[in-house]
């Protein structure tokens, strides 16, 4: 299994590279749609993985409500 530290080391640079590839591809006279779609998918997958670790804004309120019940 991939550990969180290793995944974070590779995930952020991979997202940055995908971001720049998607925008660089759009500067061509005839941009390749598949390259752009692949770069956007990689970027969104990375954002999904990174945001999954971010706690909810209302997490503290949910915990307090569970304790009261």
PDB file of C-alpha atoms in Angstrom:
ATOM      1  CA  UNK A   1       0.000   0.000   0.000  1.00  0.00           C
ATOM      2  CA  UNK A   2       1.199   3.501  -0.798  1.00  0.00           C
ATOM      3  CA  UNK A   3       1.820   5.520   2.330  1.00  0.00           C
ATOM      4  CA  UNK A   4       0.449   9.019   2.729  1.00  0.00           C
ATOM      5  CA  UNK A   5       3.906  10.637   2.794  1.00  0.00           C
ATOM      6  CA  UNK A   6       4.985   9.008  -0.467  1.00  0.00           C
ATOM      7  CA  UNK A   7       1.653   9.785  -2.102  1.00  0.00           C
ATOM      8  CA  UNK A   8       1.853  13.429  -1.072  1.00  0.00           C
ATOM      9  CA  UNK A   9       5.417  13.687  -2.411  1.00  0.00           C
ATOM     10  CA  UNK A  10       4.348  12.471  -5.840  1.00  0.00           C
ATOM     11  CA  UNK A  11       0.798  13.775  -5.975  1.00  0.00           C
ATOM     12  CA  UNK A  12       1.468  17.504  -5.769  1.00  0.00           C
ATOM     13  CA  UNK A  13       4.236  17.588  -8.435  1.00  0.00           C
ATOM     14  CA  UNK A  14       2.143  15.320 -10.664  1.00  0.00           C
ATOM     15  CA  UNK A  15      -0.802  17.726 -10.354  1.00  0.00           C
ATOM     16  CA  UNK A  16       1.379  20.731 -11.166  1.00  0.00           C
ATOM     17  CA  UNK A  17       2.813  19.000 -14.238  1.00  0.00           C
ATOM     18  CA  UNK A  18      -0.673  17.996 -15.420  1.00  0.00           C
ATOM     19  CA  UNK A  19      -1.885  21.571 -14.925  1.00  0.00           C
ATOM     20  CA  UNK A  20       0.918  23.012 -17.050  1.00  0.00           C
ATOM     21  CA  UNK A  21       0.561  20.328 -19.732  1.00  0.00           C
ATOM     22  CA  UNK A  22      -3.148  21.122 -20.069  1.00  0.00           C
ATOM     23  CA  UNK A  23      -2.486  24.849 -20.488  1.00  0.00           C
ATOM     24  CA  UNK A  24       0.564  24.382 -22.717  1.00  0.00           C
ATOM     25  CA  UNK A  25      -1.440  22.116 -25.005  1.00  0.00           C
ATOM     26  CA  UNK A  26      -4.047  24.852 -25.455  1.00  0.00           C
ATOM     27  CA  UNK A  27      -1.403  27.175 -26.933  1.00  0.00           C
ATOM     28  CA  UNK A  28      -0.924  24.907 -29.961  1.00  0.00           C
ATOM     29  CA  UNK A  29      -2.714  25.801 -33.210  1.00  0.00           C
ATOM     30  CA  UNK A  30      -4.519  22.427 -33.065  1.00  0.00           C
ATOM     31  CA  UNK A  31      -4.653  21.305 -29.418  1.00  0.00           C
ATOM     32  CA  UNK A  32      -4.994  17.582 -28.803  1.00  0.00           C
ATOM     33  CA  UNK A  33      -8.222  17.026 -26.865  1.00  0.00           C
ATOM     34  CA  UNK A  34      -7.087  13.698 -25.425  1.00  0.00           C
ATOM     35  CA  UNK A  35      -3.987  15.230 -23.857  1.00  0.00           C
ATOM     36  CA  UNK A  36      -6.061  18.014 -22.332  1.00  0.00           C
ATOM     37  CA  UNK A  37      -8.679  15.588 -20.996  1.00  0.00           C
ATOM     38  CA  UNK A  38      -6.017  13.292 -19.529  1.00  0.00           C
ATOM     39  CA  UNK A  39      -4.245  16.231 -17.844  1.00  0.00           C
ATOM     40  CA  UNK A  40      -7.513  17.531 -16.377  1.00  0.00           C
ATOM     41  CA  UNK A  41      -8.444  14.050 -15.103  1.00  0.00           C
ATOM     42  CA  UNK A  42      -5.046  13.664 -13.412  1.00  0.00           C
ATOM     43  CA  UNK A  43      -5.377  17.129 -11.867  1.00  0.00           C
ATOM     44  CA  UNK A  44      -8.921  16.469 -10.599  1.00  0.00           C
ATOM     45  CA  UNK A  45      -7.926  13.059  -9.213  1.00  0.00           C
ATOM     46  CA  UNK A  46      -5.104  14.725  -7.306  1.00  0.00           C
ATOM     47  CA  UNK A  47      -7.416  17.410  -5.966  1.00  0.00           C
ATOM     48  CA  UNK A  48      -9.865  14.733  -4.839  1.00  0.00           C
ATOM     49  CA  UNK A  49      -7.131  12.856  -2.970  1.00  0.00           C
ATOM     50  CA  UNK A  50      -5.790  16.004  -1.323  1.00  0.00           C
ATOM     51  CA  UNK A  51      -9.193  17.354  -0.326  1.00  0.00           C
ATOM     52  CA  UNK A  52     -10.232  14.012   1.183  1.00  0.00           C
ATOM     53  CA  UNK A  53      -7.758  14.665   4.002  1.00  0.00           C
ATOM     54  CA  UNK A  54      -9.147  18.141   4.754  1.00  0.00           C
ATOM     55  CA  UNK A  55     -11.555  18.083   7.702  1.00  0.00           C
ATOM     56  CA  UNK A  56     -15.061  19.381   7.244  1.00  0.00           C
ATOM     57  CA  UNK A  57     -15.837  22.931   8.350  1.00  0.00           C
ATOM     58  CA  UNK A  58     -18.737  21.635  10.444  1.00  0.00           C
ATOM     59  CA  UNK A  59     -16.911  18.595  11.821  1.00  0.00           C
ATOM     60  CA  UNK A  60     -16.638  20.036  15.347  1.00  0.00           C
ATOM     61  CA  UNK A  61     -20.386  20.751  15.471  1.00  0.00           C
ATOM     62  CA  UNK A  62     -21.192  17.223  14.263  1.00  0.00           C
ATOM     63  CA  UNK A  63     -19.017  15.691  16.987  1.00  0.00           C
ATOM     64  CA  UNK A  64     -20.700  17.793  19.679  1.00  0.00           C
ATOM     65  CA  UNK A  65     -24.172  16.779  18.429  1.00  0.00           C
ATOM     66  CA  UNK A  66     -23.193  13.096  18.493  1.00  0.00           C
ATOM     67  CA  UNK A  67     -21.946  13.404  22.068  1.00  0.00           C
ATOM     68  CA  UNK A  68     -25.202  15.015  23.238  1.00  0.00           C
ATOM     69  CA  UNK A  69     -27.389  12.215  21.872  1.00  0.00           C
TER      70      UNK A  69
END
